[in-house]
Structures are given as structure tokens and as C-alpha cells.
Amino acid sequence: MWFGRRRARAATVLAAAALLALPACSAEDEETLVDAESLTIGVKADQPGLGLEEGDALVGFDVDVARYIAARLGVTDVAFVPVTSAEREEKLISGEVDMVVATYSITPARKTEVTFGGPYYVAKQDILVRAGENAVSGVRDLEGRSVCQGEGSNSAFRITDGLGIDVSEIQEAESYSACIERLADGEVDAVSTDNLILAGFLAEDPEAFQFVNNPFTDEKYGVGLPYGDVAACEAVNKAVSEMYQDGTASALLDEWFGRTGLEVVRSVPQFEGCDRPDDQRRPRQ
């Protein structure tokens, strides 16, 4: 993988520089994904409409967005690999993937580990319950009920810590598809996460579930990049702008979510900016 080789080369160069007491190279000499000849991109493999494994292929809105961004970077040699929510930072930091496009909400804590391009979409957190459940009409109705979230996600904690709602239990499953199975089996009362994720699962089995359809947060989906790669961040933002301006984003949203009834956002998101927050990064253990 290009970026993995980049890390190995960078480590060798740094070691040699230390040995020979050479001055450090300038920021202008740093390698960046903008120069990549190939990319390995992490996407979800179990989220219908976003990233789903079908046969030997991974398909969905996130996959198509990642492919568009890679093309705008001038890269046609692209490999997609599955990642879970819990794996995203580590796979970027280790160099197993060069980029992550996997419903990756931008948060201050995550910004200390990776650099984010985008967001490429702003989703809203909502709630999915079993069909016929009429007692949950908003997030406050989750008081005393059990909620499932995917491992590595913050969605249920936004309800408890962010809004102060006392749910009876938070279950963490290995993925959101596992949460949906628990909801179907009656093991939890609700699954709460981004509405694009929930819409994909609802479209798969509309007779089993229903949307509460009362969103309560904005979730900014970012493109995860190696920490400090400002040039790649700026190139990604330019690509995302073009994706909305040329109509591709709207067409992809229609393709993957047009039949769900979800009211999607078609305007260019407001970008976070690409400055490197050196003073905020946590030391790695």
C-alpha cells in the first residue's frame, strides 16, 4: 500500500537523519496522499446504502464518494477494505489504510489522532424502533429504555452524556448491523445513530422497523486522512465541492436513499478547515 510504504520510508529517513545529525527536512518536502499512485480506502461493509459487501464488491454512497475523491486526486488504482467504527483511527495511524470514508463523524477527540477532510455530508442523529412502537416519538422518550450503539461509536453517549437522558442500558455491539439484529430480536428498545445509517437498514426491512423521524444532532461525516496531511485535506475539500456543484452528490443520494423517504441535504457542507492542531494531539502510548 502506498501510504504504508510512505511510513516505512519516512521512518528510515528519520533514523538516518538522526544518526548523521542532519537537519530536519522542511514541511514542503513531506509526502502527501496528493502524490499517491494508489490508495487503500477503509469503508463500512455492513451498512446498507453506505458501505455493504455484496459478493466480492463493496457498494454504497460512501464507496462512491471515496471513488469520486480518489479520481479527483488523480488516482485510479483504488482498493477498498472493510473497517468497523472501532478500527478507523488505528488503521489510519498504522498505515493499513490511506483514507477512511465510513460514516466517520468529525469530533474534537478524533481530530487529535487524524486529519479530516470535509465533511462530505452532514447527517442527523435519529432513532429506529420496532414497527408498531408508538411510545417513542422523540429522544426524551428513551428515558428508561435500552439503546444499542456500535463499538467505537458515540451515538448513545450523545443521548446520555450530551442530553442528560437516563436510559436503562447502553449495549455496545460489534457493528450497527448487530444492533439492528438485537432490535429485531427484542433485546434492545431502540438503535440511535445517523439517519443515513438507519435509513439504509429501514429500506432493507421496512415491515420490521420504523423511524422516529425526530432528529436531534448534526453528524458531520469526514474523510479520515493521515494526521497532518494538510495538502490532502485541501484536495479532498476541493473534490467534495466539485461533487456537489456538478450534481454527482445529489445523484448518489438519490440512488442510495431516494426510496427511503429520507429528506437528504443537497447543498455543499461547510468545511471544518485543514489546520494541523499540533498542540491538541494526544501522545501515543
mmCIF file of C-alpha atoms in Angstrom:
data_model
loop_
_atom_site.group_PDB
_atom_site.id
_atom_site.type_symbol
_atom_site.label_atom_id
_atom_site.label_comp_id
_atom_site.label_asym_id
_atom_site.label_seq_id
_atom_site.Cartn_x
_atom_site.Cartn_y
_atom_site.Cartn_z
ATOM 1 C CA MET A 1 0.000 0.000 0.000
ATOM 2 C CA TRP A 2 1.330 3.420 -0.981
ATOM 3 C CA PHE A 3 0.929 5.110 2.377
ATOM 4 C CA GLY A 4 2.239 2.114 4.279
ATOM 5 C CA ARG A 5 5.392 2.252 2.143
ATOM 6 C CA ARG A 6 5.484 6.001 2.790
ATOM 7 C CA ARG A 7 5.522 5.400 6.537
ATOM 8 C CA ALA A 8 8.307 2.836 6.227
ATOM 9 C CA ARG A 9 10.381 5.157 4.044
ATOM 10 C CA ALA A 10 9.725 8.065 6.408
ATOM 11 C CA ALA A 11 10.897 6.022 9.399
ATOM 12 C CA THR A 12 14.084 5.054 7.558
ATOM 13 C CA VAL A 13 14.807 8.629 6.569
ATOM 14 C CA LEU A 14 14.250 9.889 10.105
ATOM 15 C CA ALA A 15 16.534 7.235 11.549
ATOM 16 C CA ALA A 16 19.272 8.085 9.084
ATOM 17 C CA ALA A 17 18.871 11.786 9.787
ATOM 18 C CA ALA A 18 19.237 11.248 13.500
ATOM 19 C CA LEU A 19 22.307 9.081 13.003
ATOM 20 C CA LEU A 20 24.051 11.596 10.777
ATOM 21 C CA ALA A 21 22.824 14.626 12.759
ATOM 22 C CA LEU A 22 21.343 16.118 9.621
ATOM 23 C CA PRO A 23 18.802 18.954 9.868
ATOM 24 C CA ALA A 24 15.146 18.022 9.588
ATOM 25 C CA CYS A 25 13.509 18.381 6.203
ATOM 26 C CA SER A 26 11.089 21.195 5.573
ATOM 27 C CA ALA A 27 7.311 20.783 5.546
ATOM 28 C CA GLU A 28 7.425 21.295 1.784
ATOM 29 C CA ASP A 29 9.347 18.001 1.440
ATOM 30 C CA GLU A 30 6.801 15.926 3.376
ATOM 31 C CA GLU A 31 4.989 13.271 1.408
ATOM 32 C CA THR A 32 1.255 13.513 0.996
ATOM 33 C CA LEU A 33 -1.614 11.478 -0.385
ATOM 34 C CA VAL A 34 -1.850 14.076 -3.142
ATOM 35 C CA ASP A 35 1.224 12.384 -4.660
ATOM 36 C CA ALA A 36 -0.135 8.846 -4.296
ATOM 37 C CA GLU A 37 -0.255 6.476 -7.255
ATOM 38 C CA SER A 38 -2.657 4.135 -5.448
ATOM 39 C CA LEU A 39 -4.915 4.328 -2.417
ATOM 40 C CA THR A 40 -6.324 1.840 0.068
ATOM 41 C CA ILE A 41 -9.558 3.224 1.473
ATOM 42 C CA GLY A 42 -11.438 1.942 4.507
ATOM 43 C CA VAL A 43 -15.233 1.752 4.207
ATOM 44 C CA LYS A 44 -18.002 0.016 6.105
ATOM 45 C CA ALA A 45 -19.086 -3.438 4.911
ATOM 46 C CA ASP A 46 -22.353 -3.923 6.811
ATOM 47 C CA GLN A 47 -24.302 -0.702 6.383
ATOM 48 C CA PRO A 48 -26.874 -0.850 3.556
ATOM 49 C CA GLY A 49 -26.827 2.223 1.339
ATOM 50 C CA LEU A 50 -23.469 3.403 2.707
ATOM 51 C CA GLY A 51 -20.971 0.566 2.628
ATOM 52 C CA LEU A 52 -22.119 -3.002 2.132
ATOM 53 C CA GLU A 53 -20.344 -6.137 0.993
ATOM 54 C CA GLU A 54 -22.119 -7.672 -1.999
ATOM 55 C CA GLY A 55 -20.289 -10.671 -3.371
ATOM 56 C CA ASP A 56 -16.699 -9.601 -3.930
ATOM 57 C CA ALA A 57 -17.527 -5.891 -4.030
ATOM 58 C CA LEU A 58 -18.190 -3.120 -1.525
ATOM 59 C CA VAL A 59 -21.005 -0.803 -2.613
ATOM 60 C CA GLY A 60 -22.823 2.247 -1.286
ATOM 61 C CA PHE A 61 -22.829 6.026 -1.017
ATOM 62 C CA ASP A 62 -19.578 6.186 0.975
ATOM 63 C CA VAL A 63 -17.847 3.886 -1.513
ATOM 64 C CA ASP A 64 -18.941 6.048 -4.439
ATOM 65 C CA VAL A 65 -17.895 9.242 -2.633
ATOM 66 C CA ALA A 66 -14.471 7.719 -1.930
ATOM 67 C CA ARG A 67 -14.095 6.683 -5.570
ATOM 68 C CA TYR A 68 -15.021 10.202 -6.730
ATOM 69 C CA ILE A 69 -12.496 11.809 -4.365
ATOM 70 C CA ALA A 70 -9.755 9.410 -5.472
ATOM 71 C CA ALA A 71 -10.453 10.246 -9.120
ATOM 72 C CA ARG A 72 -10.203 13.970 -8.363
ATOM 73 C CA LEU A 73 -6.839 13.254 -6.733
ATOM 74 C CA GLY A 74 -5.788 11.619 -9.989
ATOM 75 C CA VAL A 75 -5.762 8.078 -8.553
ATOM 76 C CA THR A 76 -7.467 5.234 -10.420
ATOM 77 C CA ASP A 77 -5.761 2.353 -8.580
ATOM 78 C CA VAL A 78 -8.073 2.148 -5.561
ATOM 79 C CA ALA A 79 -8.615 -0.755 -3.176
ATOM 80 C CA PHE A 80 -11.476 -0.794 -0.682
ATOM 81 C CA VAL A 81 -11.199 -2.667 2.607
ATOM 82 C CA PRO A 82 -13.811 -3.110 5.352
ATOM 83 C CA VAL A 83 -13.396 -1.213 8.624
ATOM 84 C CA THR A 84 -15.549 -1.092 11.730
ATOM 85 C CA SER A 85 -16.182 2.050 13.765
ATOM 86 C CA ALA A 86 -13.719 0.896 16.412
ATOM 87 C CA GLU A 87 -10.929 0.293 13.879
ATOM 88 C CA ARG A 88 -10.892 3.566 11.988
ATOM 89 C CA GLU A 89 -8.248 5.534 13.903
ATOM 90 C CA GLU A 90 -5.896 2.605 14.380
ATOM 91 C CA LYS A 91 -5.988 1.564 10.734
ATOM 92 C CA LEU A 92 -5.150 5.108 9.664
ATOM 93 C CA ILE A 93 -2.427 5.536 12.255
ATOM 94 C CA SER A 94 -0.842 2.160 11.466
ATOM 95 C CA GLY A 95 -0.935 2.851 7.731
ATOM 96 C CA GLU A 96 -3.165 -0.151 6.958
ATOM 97 C CA VAL A 97 -5.408 2.285 5.095
ATOM 98 C CA ASP A 98 -4.593 5.616 3.499
ATOM 99 C CA MET A 99 -8.047 7.131 3.857
ATOM 100 C CA VAL A 100 -11.312 6.346 5.658
ATOM 101 C CA VAL A 101 -14.753 7.142 4.239
ATOM 102 C CA ALA A 102 -17.009 5.287 6.651
ATOM 103 C CA THR A 103 -19.709 7.418 8.325
ATOM 104 C CA TYR A 104 -16.794 8.911 10.275
ATOM 105 C CA SER A 105 -18.226 11.757 12.368
ATOM 106 C CA ILE A 106 -15.785 14.604 12.956
ATOM 107 C CA THR A 107 -15.190 15.174 16.677
ATOM 108 C CA PRO A 108 -12.574 17.184 18.625
ATOM 109 C CA ALA A 109 -11.173 13.984 20.175
ATOM 110 C CA ARG A 110 -10.751 12.291 16.800
ATOM 111 C CA LYS A 111 -9.050 15.391 15.424
ATOM 112 C CA THR A 112 -6.191 14.728 17.835
ATOM 113 C CA GLU A 113 -5.487 11.446 16.031
ATOM 114 C CA VAL A 114 -6.328 12.018 12.364
ATOM 115 C CA THR A 115 -6.836 14.891 9.954
ATOM 116 C CA PHE A 116 -10.343 15.254 8.499
ATOM 117 C CA GLY A 117 -11.296 16.459 5.074
ATOM 118 C CA GLY A 118 -14.861 17.577 4.546
ATOM 119 C CA PRO A 119 -17.405 16.937 5.833
ATOM 120 C CA TYR A 120 -18.759 15.350 2.667
ATOM 121 C CA TYR A 121 -22.225 15.041 4.215
ATOM 122 C CA VAL A 122 -23.982 16.305 7.350
ATOM 123 C CA ALA A 123 -26.339 13.650 8.678
ATOM 124 C CA LYS A 124 -28.620 13.957 11.688
ATOM 125 C CA GLN A 125 -28.926 11.552 14.573
ATOM 126 C CA ASP A 126 -32.297 9.863 14.804
ATOM 127 C CA ILE A 127 -33.878 6.753 16.291
ATOM 128 C CA LEU A 128 -35.051 3.433 14.880
ATOM 129 C CA VAL A 129 -37.557 1.305 16.801
ATOM 130 C CA ARG A 130 -39.576 -1.792 16.041
ATOM 131 C CA ALA A 131 -42.631 -1.361 13.857
ATOM 132 C CA GLY A 132 -45.710 -0.529 15.910
ATOM 133 C CA GLU A 133 -43.741 1.129 18.727
ATOM 134 C CA ASN A 134 -45.701 4.317 19.307
ATOM 135 C CA ALA A 135 -44.380 5.286 22.733
ATOM 136 C CA VAL A 136 -41.132 6.749 21.343
ATOM 137 C CA SER A 137 -41.752 9.976 19.453
ATOM 138 C CA GLY A 138 -38.513 11.750 20.360
ATOM 139 C CA VAL A 139 -35.199 11.320 22.104
ATOM 140 C CA ARG A 140 -36.667 12.190 25.536
ATOM 141 C CA ASP A 141 -38.863 9.083 25.287
ATOM 142 C CA LEU A 142 -35.738 6.925 25.524
ATOM 143 C CA GLU A 143 -35.695 7.617 29.283
ATOM 144 C CA GLY A 144 -35.690 4.211 30.991
ATOM 145 C CA ARG A 145 -35.251 2.302 27.721
ATOM 146 C CA SER A 146 -32.329 0.303 26.347
ATOM 147 C CA VAL A 147 -30.301 1.621 23.408
ATOM 148 C CA CYS A 148 -27.718 -0.083 21.221
ATOM 149 C CA GLN A 149 -24.685 1.550 19.620
ATOM 150 C CA GLY A 150 -21.846 0.160 17.512
ATOM 151 C CA GLU A 151 -18.488 -0.313 19.188
ATOM 152 C CA GLY A 152 -16.350 2.782 18.650
ATOM 153 C CA SER A 153 -19.407 4.977 18.155
ATOM 154 C CA ASN A 154 -20.529 7.869 20.356
ATOM 155 C CA SER A 155 -24.207 7.882 19.433
ATOM 156 C CA ALA A 156 -25.741 6.561 22.654
ATOM 157 C CA PHE A 157 -23.404 8.680 24.773
ATOM 158 C CA ARG A 158 -24.690 11.782 22.995
ATOM 159 C CA ILE A 159 -28.080 10.857 24.440
ATOM 160 C CA THR A 160 -26.878 10.183 27.976
ATOM 161 C CA ASP A 161 -23.879 12.483 28.444
ATOM 162 C CA GLY A 162 -24.874 15.119 25.913
ATOM 163 C CA LEU A 163 -28.574 15.422 26.695
ATOM 164 C CA GLY A 164 -28.643 14.017 30.218
ATOM 165 C CA ILE A 165 -31.220 11.340 29.415
ATOM 166 C CA ASP A 166 -31.158 8.369 31.780
ATOM 167 C CA VAL A 167 -31.557 5.304 29.590
ATOM 168 C CA SER A 168 -31.866 1.951 31.320
ATOM 169 C CA GLU A 169 -28.979 0.362 29.408
ATOM 170 C CA ILE A 170 -26.470 1.051 26.659
ATOM 171 C CA GLN A 171 -25.477 -2.043 24.749
ATOM 172 C CA GLU A 172 -22.382 -1.925 22.540
ATOM 173 C CA ALA A 173 -22.417 -4.324 19.611
ATOM 174 C CA GLU A 174 -19.546 -5.009 17.246
ATOM 175 C CA SER A 175 -21.402 -3.177 14.464
ATOM 176 C CA TYR A 176 -24.670 -1.417 13.707
ATOM 177 C CA SER A 177 -25.903 -4.420 11.773
ATOM 178 C CA ALA A 178 -25.554 -6.362 15.038
ATOM 179 C CA CYS A 179 -27.519 -3.612 16.806
ATOM 180 C CA ILE A 180 -30.293 -3.957 14.242
ATOM 181 C CA GLU A 181 -30.416 -7.703 14.881
ATOM 182 C CA ARG A 182 -30.761 -7.067 18.609
ATOM 183 C CA LEU A 183 -33.559 -4.601 17.946
ATOM 184 C CA ALA A 184 -35.390 -7.111 15.750
ATOM 185 C CA ASP A 185 -34.996 -9.792 18.424
ATOM 186 C CA GLY A 186 -36.326 -7.531 21.185
ATOM 187 C CA GLU A 187 -33.014 -7.393 23.059
ATOM 188 C CA VAL A 188 -32.972 -3.575 22.951
ATOM 189 C CA ASP A 189 -35.687 -0.961 22.610
ATOM 190 C CA ALA A 190 -34.002 1.352 20.128
ATOM 191 C CA VAL A 191 -30.997 1.976 17.908
ATOM 192 C CA SER A 192 -29.940 5.594 17.641
ATOM 193 C CA THR A 193 -27.352 6.818 15.174
ATOM 194 C CA ASP A 194 -27.084 8.856 11.970
ATOM 195 C CA ASN A 195 -30.232 8.947 9.862
ATOM 196 C CA LEU A 196 -28.417 7.787 6.709
ATOM 197 C CA ILE A 197 -27.321 4.626 8.514
ATOM 198 C CA LEU A 198 -30.807 3.988 9.879
ATOM 199 C CA ALA A 199 -32.423 4.706 6.516
ATOM 200 C CA GLY A 200 -30.321 2.004 4.886
ATOM 201 C CA PHE A 201 -31.408 -0.606 7.417
ATOM 202 C CA LEU A 202 -35.031 0.528 7.247
ATOM 203 C CA ALA A 203 -35.019 0.147 3.458
ATOM 204 C CA GLU A 204 -33.819 -3.446 3.858
ATOM 205 C CA ASP A 205 -36.786 -4.414 6.072
ATOM 206 C CA PRO A 206 -39.458 -1.677 6.165
ATOM 207 C CA GLU A 207 -42.033 -4.005 7.724
ATOM 208 C CA ALA A 208 -39.898 -4.671 10.797
ATOM 209 C CA PHE A 209 -38.839 -1.163 11.810
ATOM 210 C CA GLN A 210 -39.913 2.457 11.832
ATOM 211 C CA PHE A 211 -38.182 5.816 12.015
ATOM 212 C CA VAL A 212 -38.966 8.109 14.904
ATOM 213 C CA ASN A 213 -38.049 10.855 12.406
ATOM 214 C CA ASN A 214 -37.278 13.480 15.024
ATOM 215 C CA PRO A 215 -33.554 14.243 14.604
ATOM 216 C CA PHE A 216 -31.628 15.914 17.397
ATOM 217 C CA THR A 217 -27.955 16.369 16.369
ATOM 218 C CA ASP A 218 -25.837 17.112 13.311
ATOM 219 C CA GLU A 219 -23.253 14.468 12.398
ATOM 220 C CA LYS A 220 -20.502 15.713 10.096
ATOM 221 C CA TYR A 221 -19.144 12.840 8.009
ATOM 222 C CA GLY A 222 -15.446 13.470 7.463
ATOM 223 C CA VAL A 223 -12.836 11.883 5.232
ATOM 224 C CA GLY A 224 -10.241 10.443 7.594
ATOM 225 C CA LEU A 225 -6.672 11.205 6.485
ATOM 226 C CA PRO A 226 -3.202 10.672 7.971
ATOM 227 C CA TYR A 227 -2.617 13.173 10.736
ATOM 228 C CA GLY A 228 -1.108 16.411 9.478
ATOM 229 C CA ASP A 229 -1.630 15.821 5.749
ATOM 230 C CA VAL A 230 -2.960 19.324 5.100
ATOM 231 C CA ALA A 231 -2.388 19.113 1.339
ATOM 232 C CA ALA A 232 -4.617 16.030 1.116
ATOM 233 C CA CYS A 233 -7.254 17.712 3.276
ATOM 234 C CA GLU A 234 -7.362 20.723 0.967
ATOM 235 C CA ALA A 235 -7.525 18.482 -2.115
ATOM 236 C CA VAL A 236 -10.372 16.459 -0.566
ATOM 237 C CA ASN A 237 -12.332 19.626 0.223
ATOM 238 C CA LYS A 238 -11.932 20.804 -3.353
ATOM 239 C CA ALA A 239 -13.149 17.416 -4.606
ATOM 240 C CA VAL A 240 -16.185 17.455 -2.291
ATOM 241 C CA SER A 241 -17.117 20.951 -3.505
ATOM 242 C CA GLU A 242 -16.937 19.753 -7.102
ATOM 243 C CA MET A 243 -19.005 16.665 -6.247
ATOM 244 C CA TYR A 244 -21.892 18.850 -5.089
ATOM 245 C CA GLN A 245 -21.501 21.503 -7.766
ATOM 246 C CA ASP A 246 -21.501 19.067 -10.692
ATOM 247 C CA GLY A 247 -24.584 17.225 -9.402
ATOM 248 C CA THR A 248 -22.818 13.971 -8.523
ATOM 249 C CA ALA A 249 -23.617 14.194 -4.801
ATOM 250 C CA SER A 250 -27.318 14.732 -5.460
ATOM 251 C CA ALA A 251 -27.436 11.841 -7.931
ATOM 252 C CA LEU A 252 -25.697 9.498 -5.481
ATOM 253 C CA LEU A 253 -28.028 10.473 -2.642
ATOM 254 C CA ASP A 254 -30.998 9.743 -4.888
ATOM 255 C CA GLU A 255 -29.503 6.432 -5.985
ATOM 256 C CA TRP A 256 -28.880 5.133 -2.497
ATOM 257 C CA PHE A 257 -31.588 6.835 -0.394
ATOM 258 C CA GLY A 258 -34.237 8.088 -2.811
ATOM 259 C CA ARG A 259 -36.597 5.215 -1.998
ATOM 260 C CA THR A 260 -36.311 5.592 1.783
ATOM 261 C CA GLY A 261 -38.328 8.805 2.057
ATOM 262 C CA LEU A 262 -35.468 10.464 3.920
ATOM 263 C CA GLU A 263 -35.110 14.176 3.215
ATOM 264 C CA VAL A 264 -31.437 14.436 2.245
ATOM 265 C CA VAL A 265 -29.212 17.524 2.260
ATOM 266 C CA ARG A 266 -28.030 18.532 -1.221
ATOM 267 C CA SER A 267 -26.018 21.685 -0.501
ATOM 268 C CA VAL A 268 -22.230 21.821 -0.103
ATOM 269 C CA PRO A 269 -21.381 21.246 3.567
ATOM 270 C CA GLN A 270 -19.431 23.871 5.482
ATOM 271 C CA PHE A 271 -15.880 22.557 5.778
ATOM 272 C CA GLU A 272 -14.028 22.239 9.058
ATOM 273 C CA GLY A 273 -10.703 23.611 7.813
ATOM 274 C CA CYS A 274 -7.357 21.892 7.370
ATOM 275 C CA ASP A 275 -5.087 23.382 10.033
ATOM 276 C CA ARG A 276 -2.951 20.921 11.952
ATOM 277 C CA PRO A 277 -3.738 21.171 15.695
ATOM 278 C CA ASP A 278 -0.271 20.204 16.966
ATOM 279 C CA ASP A 279 -0.939 21.473 20.461
ATOM 280 C CA GLN A 280 -4.035 19.256 20.777
ATOM 281 C CA ARG A 281 -2.655 15.888 19.753
ATOM 282 C CA ARG A 282 -2.520 13.250 22.460
ATOM 283 C CA PRO A 283 0.731 11.314 22.794
ATOM 284 C CA ARG A 284 0.502 7.699 21.658
ATOM 285 C CA GLN A 285 1.174 5.092 24.336
#
